Short mmCIF file of C-alpha atoms in Angstrom, two decimals:
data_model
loop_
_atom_site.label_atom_id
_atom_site.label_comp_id
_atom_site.label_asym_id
_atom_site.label_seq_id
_atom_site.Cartn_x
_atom_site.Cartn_y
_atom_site.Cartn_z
CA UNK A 1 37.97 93.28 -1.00
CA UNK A 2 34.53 92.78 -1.36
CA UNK A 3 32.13 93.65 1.78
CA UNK A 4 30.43 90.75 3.57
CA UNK A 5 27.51 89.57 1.74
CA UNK A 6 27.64 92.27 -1.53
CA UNK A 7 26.64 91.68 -4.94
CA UNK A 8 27.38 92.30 -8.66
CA UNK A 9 23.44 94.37 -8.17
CA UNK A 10 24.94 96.20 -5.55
CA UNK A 11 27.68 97.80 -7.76
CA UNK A 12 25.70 98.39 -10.43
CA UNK A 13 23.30 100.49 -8.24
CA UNK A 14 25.95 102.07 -6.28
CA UNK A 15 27.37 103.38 -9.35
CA UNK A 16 23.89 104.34 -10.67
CA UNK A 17 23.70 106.36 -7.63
CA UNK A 18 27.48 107.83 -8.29
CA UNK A 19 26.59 108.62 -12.00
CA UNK A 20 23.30 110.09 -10.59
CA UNK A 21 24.77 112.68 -7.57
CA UNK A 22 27.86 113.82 -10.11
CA UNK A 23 26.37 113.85 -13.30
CA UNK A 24 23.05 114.72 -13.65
CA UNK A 25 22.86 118.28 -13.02
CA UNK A 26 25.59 118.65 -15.76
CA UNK A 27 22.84 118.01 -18.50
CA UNK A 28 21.11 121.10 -17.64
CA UNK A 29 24.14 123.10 -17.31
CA UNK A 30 26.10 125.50 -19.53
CA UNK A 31 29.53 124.48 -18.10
CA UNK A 32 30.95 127.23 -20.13
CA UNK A 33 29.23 129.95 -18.94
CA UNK A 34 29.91 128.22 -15.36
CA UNK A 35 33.24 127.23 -14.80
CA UNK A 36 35.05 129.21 -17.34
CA UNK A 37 36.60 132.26 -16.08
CA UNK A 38 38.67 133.93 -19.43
CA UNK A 39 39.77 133.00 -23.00
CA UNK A 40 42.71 134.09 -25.07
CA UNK A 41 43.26 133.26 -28.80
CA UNK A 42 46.99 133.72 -30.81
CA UNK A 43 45.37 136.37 -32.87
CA UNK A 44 42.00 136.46 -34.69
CA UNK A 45 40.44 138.51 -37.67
CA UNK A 46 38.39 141.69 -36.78
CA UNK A 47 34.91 139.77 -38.35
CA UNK A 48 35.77 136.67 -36.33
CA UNK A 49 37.01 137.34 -33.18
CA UNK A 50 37.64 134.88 -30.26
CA UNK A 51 33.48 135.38 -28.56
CA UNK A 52 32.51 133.70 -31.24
CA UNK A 53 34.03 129.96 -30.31
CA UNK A 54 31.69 131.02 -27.47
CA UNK A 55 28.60 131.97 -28.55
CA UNK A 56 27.04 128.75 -29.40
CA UNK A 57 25.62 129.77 -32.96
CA UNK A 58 26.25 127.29 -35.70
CA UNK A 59 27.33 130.38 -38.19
CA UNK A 60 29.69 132.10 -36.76
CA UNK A 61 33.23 131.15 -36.22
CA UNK A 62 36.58 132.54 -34.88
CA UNK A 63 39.78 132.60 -37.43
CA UNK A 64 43.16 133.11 -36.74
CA UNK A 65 45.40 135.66 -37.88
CA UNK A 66 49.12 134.67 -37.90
CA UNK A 67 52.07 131.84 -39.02
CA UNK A 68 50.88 128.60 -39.62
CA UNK A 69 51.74 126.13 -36.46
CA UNK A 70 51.28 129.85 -34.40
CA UNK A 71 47.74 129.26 -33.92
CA UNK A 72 46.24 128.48 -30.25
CA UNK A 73 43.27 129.05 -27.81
CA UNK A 74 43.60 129.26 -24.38
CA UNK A 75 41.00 128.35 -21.46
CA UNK A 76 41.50 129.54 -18.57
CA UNK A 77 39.05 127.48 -15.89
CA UNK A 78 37.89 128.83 -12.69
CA UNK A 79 39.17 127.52 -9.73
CA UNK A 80 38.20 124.32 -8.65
CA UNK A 81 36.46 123.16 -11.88
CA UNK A 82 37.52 120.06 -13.85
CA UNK A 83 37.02 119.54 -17.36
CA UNK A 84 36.00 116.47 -18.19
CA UNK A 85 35.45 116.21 -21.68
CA UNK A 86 36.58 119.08 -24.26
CA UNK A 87 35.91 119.40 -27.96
CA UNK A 88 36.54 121.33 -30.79
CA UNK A 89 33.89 122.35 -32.92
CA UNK A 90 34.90 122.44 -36.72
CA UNK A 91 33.90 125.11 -39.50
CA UNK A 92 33.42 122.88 -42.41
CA UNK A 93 33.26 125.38 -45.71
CA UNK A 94 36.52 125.58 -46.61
CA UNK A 95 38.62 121.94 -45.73
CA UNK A 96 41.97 123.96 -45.38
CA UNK A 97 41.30 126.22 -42.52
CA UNK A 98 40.33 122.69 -40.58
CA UNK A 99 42.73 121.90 -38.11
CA UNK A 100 44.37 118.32 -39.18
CA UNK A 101 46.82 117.99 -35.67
CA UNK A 102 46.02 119.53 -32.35
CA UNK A 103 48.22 119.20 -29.01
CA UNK A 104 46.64 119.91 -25.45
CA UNK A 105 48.24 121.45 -22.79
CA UNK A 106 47.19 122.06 -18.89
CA UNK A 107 48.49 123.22 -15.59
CA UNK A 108 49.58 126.33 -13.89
CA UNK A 109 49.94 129.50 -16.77
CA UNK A 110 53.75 129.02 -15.89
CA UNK A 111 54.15 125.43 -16.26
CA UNK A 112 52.11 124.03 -19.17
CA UNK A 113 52.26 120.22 -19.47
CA UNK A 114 51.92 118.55 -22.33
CA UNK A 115 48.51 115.96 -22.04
CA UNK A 116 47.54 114.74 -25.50
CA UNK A 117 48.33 115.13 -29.24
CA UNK A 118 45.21 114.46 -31.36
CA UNK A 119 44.94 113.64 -35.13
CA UNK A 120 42.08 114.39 -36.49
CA UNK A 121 40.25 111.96 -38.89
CA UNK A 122 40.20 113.59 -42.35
CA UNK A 123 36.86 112.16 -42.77
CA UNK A 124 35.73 114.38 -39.28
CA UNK A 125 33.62 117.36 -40.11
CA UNK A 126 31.56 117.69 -36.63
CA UNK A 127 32.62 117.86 -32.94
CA UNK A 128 35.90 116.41 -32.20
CA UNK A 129 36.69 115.13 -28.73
CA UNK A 130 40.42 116.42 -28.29
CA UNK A 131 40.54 115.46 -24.12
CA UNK A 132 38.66 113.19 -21.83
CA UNK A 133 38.05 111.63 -18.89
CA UNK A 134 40.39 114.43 -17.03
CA UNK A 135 40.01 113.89 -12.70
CA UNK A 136 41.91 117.19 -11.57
CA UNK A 137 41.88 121.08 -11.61
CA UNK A 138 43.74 122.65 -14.19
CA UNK A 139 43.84 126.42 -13.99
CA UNK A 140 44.86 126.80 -17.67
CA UNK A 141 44.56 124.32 -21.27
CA UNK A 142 45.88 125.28 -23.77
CA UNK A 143 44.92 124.32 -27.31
CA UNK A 144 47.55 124.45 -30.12
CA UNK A 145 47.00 124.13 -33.80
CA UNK A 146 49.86 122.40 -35.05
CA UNK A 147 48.66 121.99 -38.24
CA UNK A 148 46.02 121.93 -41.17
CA UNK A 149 44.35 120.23 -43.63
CA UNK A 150 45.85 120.41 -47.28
CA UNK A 151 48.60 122.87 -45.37
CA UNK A 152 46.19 125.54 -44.27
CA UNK A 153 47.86 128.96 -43.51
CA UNK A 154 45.50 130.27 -40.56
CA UNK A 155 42.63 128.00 -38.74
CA UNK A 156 38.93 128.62 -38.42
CA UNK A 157 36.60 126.76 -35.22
CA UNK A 158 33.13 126.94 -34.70
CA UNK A 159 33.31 127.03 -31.20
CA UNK A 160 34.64 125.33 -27.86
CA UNK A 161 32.59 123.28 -25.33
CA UNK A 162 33.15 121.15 -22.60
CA UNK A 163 31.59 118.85 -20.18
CA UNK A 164 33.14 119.94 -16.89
CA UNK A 165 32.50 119.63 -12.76
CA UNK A 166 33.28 121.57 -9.57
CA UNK A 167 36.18 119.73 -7.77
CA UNK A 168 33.82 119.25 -4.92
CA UNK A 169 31.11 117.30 -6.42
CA UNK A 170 33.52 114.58 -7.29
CA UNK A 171 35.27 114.30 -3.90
CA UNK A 172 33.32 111.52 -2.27
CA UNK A 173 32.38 111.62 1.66
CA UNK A 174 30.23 109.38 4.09
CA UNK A 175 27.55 111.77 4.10
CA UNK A 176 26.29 111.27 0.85
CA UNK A 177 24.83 107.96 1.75
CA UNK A 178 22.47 108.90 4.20
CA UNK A 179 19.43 107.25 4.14
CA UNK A 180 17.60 110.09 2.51
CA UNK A 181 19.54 110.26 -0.13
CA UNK A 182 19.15 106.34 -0.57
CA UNK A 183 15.08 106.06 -1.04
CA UNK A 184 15.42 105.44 -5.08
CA UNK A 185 18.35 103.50 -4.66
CA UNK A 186 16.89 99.83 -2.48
CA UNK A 187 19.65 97.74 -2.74
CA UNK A 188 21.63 100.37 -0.84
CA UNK A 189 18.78 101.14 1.56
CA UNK A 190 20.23 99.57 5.33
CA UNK A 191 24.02 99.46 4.72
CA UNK A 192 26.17 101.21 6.70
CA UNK A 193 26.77 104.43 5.53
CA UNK A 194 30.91 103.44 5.66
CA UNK A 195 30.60 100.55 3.76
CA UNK A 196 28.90 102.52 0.93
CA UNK A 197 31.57 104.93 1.53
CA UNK A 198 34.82 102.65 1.32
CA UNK A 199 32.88 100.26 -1.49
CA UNK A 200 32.21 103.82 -3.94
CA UNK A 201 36.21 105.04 -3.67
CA UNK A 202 36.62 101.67 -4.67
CA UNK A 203 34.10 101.90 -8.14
CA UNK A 204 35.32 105.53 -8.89
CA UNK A 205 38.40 104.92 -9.50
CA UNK A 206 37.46 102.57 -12.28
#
């Protein structure tokens, strides 16, 4: 239920402040270079190894080296991160080394999960968004080719990036809302630190 006397305004600027404290940092962030701890391909080609989905230049690229439906890349997160958002990022020169199905799979190295199949738009030659809006720790995802466009043989990415958080920053806790932390945020200023408290595990789980 609502607290005593709140407003719409009041949400709106209590999640202002929520996007503000979790989020904002990220922007200036290389969540790659932060949170990830290892990555492991299927197999790759001696000119286009696996550092390159990592390298963030636009002309390089890692390729595969195996069966068709063989191919995958695996992250493997250090602990207490969460990845957010995670996208491929397509080499476009040659359509049939573009991957046309992907499936994504997290958890424990031992006990991969199944999370999402993704079909990707044939018309989709940029970034493709292949998992989002993820809210836990998972020590290991695992990306797997299932196929190609025009029945490619081996695949070919760009690169790998992510949007991605320490486990931490999104567990909420009274503290946050002291007053001090409150100054750009008035319609917060003078409520009880509790309320604020109770009224954001409320928003975040929207």
């Amino acid at each position: 239920s609502m607290p005593p006397n709140w407003s719409y305004e009041q949400d709106m600027e209590l999640g202002r402040f929520l996007y503000d404290i979790t989020e904002r940092d990220q922007h200036f962030k290389d969540c790659v270079k932060d949170h990830l701890s290892g990555i492991e391909v299927s197999s790759q080609l001696d000119d286009f190894k696996l550092s390159n989905l990592t390298d963030n230049q636009a002309d390089t690229f890692w390729e595969s080296n195996g069966s068709p439906g063989q191919h995958w890349v695996r992250l493997h997160m250090k602990k207490g991160t969460v990845i957010k958002n995670l996208w491929l990022m397509l080499n476009v020169n040659i359509n049939s080394y573009i991957p046309r199905r992907v499936a994504v799979y997290g958890g424990p190295a031992s006990r991969l999960q199944h999370l999402r199949t993704v079909l990707i738009n044939e018309s989709s030659y940029q970034d493709v968004c292949i998992l989002r809006d993820m809210k836990t720790h998972m020590p290991v995802l695992e990306i797997r080719i299932l196929e190609c466009r025009e029945q490619g043989y081996n695949v070919r990415l760009r690169g790998i990036k992510f949007k991605s958080f320490w486990e931490r920053d999104l567990n909420l806790n009274a503290d946050m809302f002291q007053t001090a932390q409150l100054v750009r945020y008035p319609l917060l200023e003078g409520v009880d630190m509790d309320v604020l408290y109770h009224r954001a595990t409320v928003i975040q789980r929207y």
